[in-house]
């Protein structure tokens, strides 16, 4: 199973790298994440240059697609050429967004009436797309999930791992990265956030 972590110019390092690093803890179990970029090299919001591991065309064949955020997301959704490189299909793919990535899902028409999570800076722009923004870090309905706040990327990664490999694998991945002395609390908090984000749909 392959995960495309879509990373545009101006990206937030925490959003793309935390999700990809946690998911790649499961590489031995057949789940692998790749940074997918529209150009061979993209530059982060803090000036870090990164060479993409896969071109954007990879998105079409990936089993999971995560849309990262950044300071240029509003430019992305105004670029029809870039959006055309995202033929996302929730009937066969798990699709998630991080922070301003919710703008991309909204512009692609994937959220519908689904509420979303995003960061505080992006919130008014997501609401301007007609999306109800939740005051929580993670929300999922079916095969679509959104996360808000840089460190909520751990919840998005845990959701992907849980949906593809099961909760045991997600616990192991989070446990590996969790601070020493806080591992159990971190694992439980992360899985609790994921379950709560999914449970809202069932209430």
JSON list of N, CA, C and O in Angstrom, two decimals, residues 17-18 24 32 88 94 101 115 134 137-138 176 184-185:
[
{"chain": "A", "resi": 17, "resn": "UNK", "atom": "N", "xyz": [6.26, 16.03, 7.05]},
{"chain": "A", "resi": 17, "resn": "UNK", "atom": "CA", "xyz": [7.28, 15.10, 7.55]},
{"chain": "A", "resi": 17, "resn": "UNK", "atom": "C", "xyz": [6.81, 14.24, 8.71]},
{"chain": "A", "resi": 17, "resn": "UNK", "atom": "O", "xyz": [7.19, 13.06, 8.82]},
{"chain": "A", "resi": 18, "resn": "UNK", "atom": "N", "xyz": [5.99, 14.79, 9.60]},
{"chain": "A", "resi": 18, "resn": "UNK", "atom": "CA", "xyz": [5.50, 13.96, 10.72]},
{"chain": "A", "resi": 18, "resn": "UNK", "atom": "C", "xyz": [4.63, 12.84, 10.19]},
{"chain": "A", "resi": 18, "resn": "UNK", "atom": "O", "xyz": [4.80, 11.67, 10.57]},
{"chain": "A", "resi": 24, "resn": "UNK", "atom": "N", "xyz": [5.83, 5.65, 7.69]},
{"chain": "A", "resi": 24, "resn": "UNK", "atom": "CA", "xyz": [6.95, 4.81, 7.25]},
{"chain": "A", "resi": 24, "resn": "UNK", "atom": "C", "xyz": [7.53, 3.93, 8.35]},
{"chain": "A", "resi": 24, "resn": "UNK", "atom": "O", "xyz": [8.36, 3.06, 8.07]},
{"chain": "A", "resi": 32, "resn": "UNK", "atom": "N", "xyz": [3.80, 2.30, 2.88]},
{"chain": "A", "resi": 32, "resn": "UNK", "atom": "CA", "xyz": [4.93, 3.20, 2.67]},
{"chain": "A", "resi": 32, "resn": "UNK", "atom": "C", "xyz": [4.47, 4.55, 2.14]},
{"chain": "A", "resi": 32, "resn": "UNK", "atom": "O", "xyz": [3.63, 4.62, 1.26]},
{"chain": "A", "resi": 88, "resn": "UNK", "atom": "N", "xyz": [-8.55, 12.70, -7.28]},
{"chain": "A", "resi": 88, "resn": "UNK", "atom": "CA", "xyz": [-8.80, 11.90, -6.09]},
{"chain": "A", "resi": 88, "resn": "UNK", "atom": "C", "xyz": [-10.13, 11.15, -6.18]},
{"chain": "A", "resi": 88, "resn": "UNK", "atom": "O", "xyz": [-11.11, 11.68, -6.71]},
{"chain": "A", "resi": 94, "resn": "UNK", "atom": "N", "xyz": [-8.11, 6.34, 0.53]},
{"chain": "A", "resi": 94, "resn": "UNK", "atom": "CA", "xyz": [-8.26, 7.11, 1.76]},
{"chain": "A", "resi": 94, "resn": "UNK", "atom": "C", "xyz": [-7.68, 8.49, 1.47]},
{"chain": "A", "resi": 94, "resn": "UNK", "atom": "O", "xyz": [-6.59, 8.60, 0.91]},
{"chain": "A", "resi": 101, "resn": "UNK", "atom": "N", "xyz": [-4.78, 22.23, 3.89]},
{"chain": "A", "resi": 101, "resn": "UNK", "atom": "CA", "xyz": [-5.10, 21.24, 2.87]},
{"chain": "A", "resi": 101, "resn": "UNK", "atom": "C", "xyz": [-6.60, 21.03, 2.73]},
{"chain": "A", "resi": 101, "resn": "UNK", "atom": "O", "xyz": [-7.08, 20.58, 1.69]},
{"chain": "A", "resi": 115, "resn": "UNK", "atom": "N", "xyz": [-18.27, 18.52, 7.77]},
{"chain": "A", "resi": 115, "resn": "UNK", "atom": "CA", "xyz": [-17.48, 19.54, 8.45]},
{"chain": "A", "resi": 115, "resn": "UNK", "atom": "C", "xyz": [-16.01, 19.16, 8.41]},
{"chain": "A", "resi": 115, "resn": "UNK", "atom": "O", "xyz": [-15.66, 18.00, 8.14]},
{"chain": "A", "resi": 134, "resn": "UNK", "atom": "N", "xyz": [-14.77, 22.65, 12.52]},
{"chain": "A", "resi": 134, "resn": "UNK", "atom": "CA", "xyz": [-14.93, 22.13, 13.88]},
{"chain": "A", "resi": 134, "resn": "UNK", "atom": "C", "xyz": [-13.81, 22.62, 14.79]},
{"chain": "A", "resi": 134, "resn": "UNK", "atom": "O", "xyz": [-12.67, 22.78, 14.35]},
{"chain": "A", "resi": 137, "resn": "UNK", "atom": "N", "xyz": [-9.23, 18.65, 16.74]},
{"chain": "A", "resi": 137, "resn": "UNK", "atom": "CA", "xyz": [-8.04, 18.40, 15.93]},
{"chain": "A", "resi": 137, "resn": "UNK", "atom": "C", "xyz": [-8.22, 17.43, 14.78]},
{"chain": "A", "resi": 137, "resn": "UNK", "atom": "O", "xyz": [-7.41, 17.42, 13.84]},
{"chain": "A", "resi": 138, "resn": "UNK", "atom": "N", "xyz": [-9.26, 16.59, 14.83]},
{"chain": "A", "resi": 138, "resn": "UNK", "atom": "CA", "xyz": [-9.39, 15.53, 13.82]},
{"chain": "A", "resi": 138, "resn": "UNK", "atom": "C", "xyz": [-10.84, 15.17, 13.61]},
{"chain": "A", "resi": 138, "resn": "UNK", "atom": "O", "xyz": [-11.62, 15.08, 14.56]},
{"chain": "A", "resi": 176, "resn": "UNK", "atom": "N", "xyz": [6.65, 4.42, 19.15]},
{"chain": "A", "resi": 176, "resn": "UNK", "atom": "CA", "xyz": [8.05, 4.60, 18.76]},
{"chain": "A", "resi": 176, "resn": "UNK", "atom": "C", "xyz": [8.46, 6.07, 18.81]},
{"chain": "A", "resi": 176, "resn": "UNK", "atom": "O", "xyz": [9.56, 6.42, 19.25]},
{"chain": "A", "resi": 184, "resn": "UNK", "atom": "N", "xyz": [2.82, 5.81, 26.88]},
{"chain": "A", "resi": 184, "resn": "UNK", "atom": "CA", "xyz": [1.46, 5.29, 27.00]},
{"chain": "A", "resi": 184, "resn": "UNK", "atom": "C", "xyz": [0.43, 6.40, 26.89]},
{"chain": "A", "resi": 184, "resn": "UNK", "atom": "O", "xyz": [-0.58, 6.26, 26.18]},
{"chain": "A", "resi": 185, "resn": "UNK", "atom": "N", "xyz": [0.69, 7.54, 27.56]},
{"chain": "A", "resi": 185, "resn": "UNK", "atom": "CA", "xyz": [-0.25, 8.66, 27.50]},
{"chain": "A", "resi": 185, "resn": "UNK", "atom": "C", "xyz": [-0.39, 9.18, 26.07]},
{"chain": "A", "resi": 185, "resn": "UNK", "atom": "O", "xyz": [-1.49, 9.51, 25.62]}
]
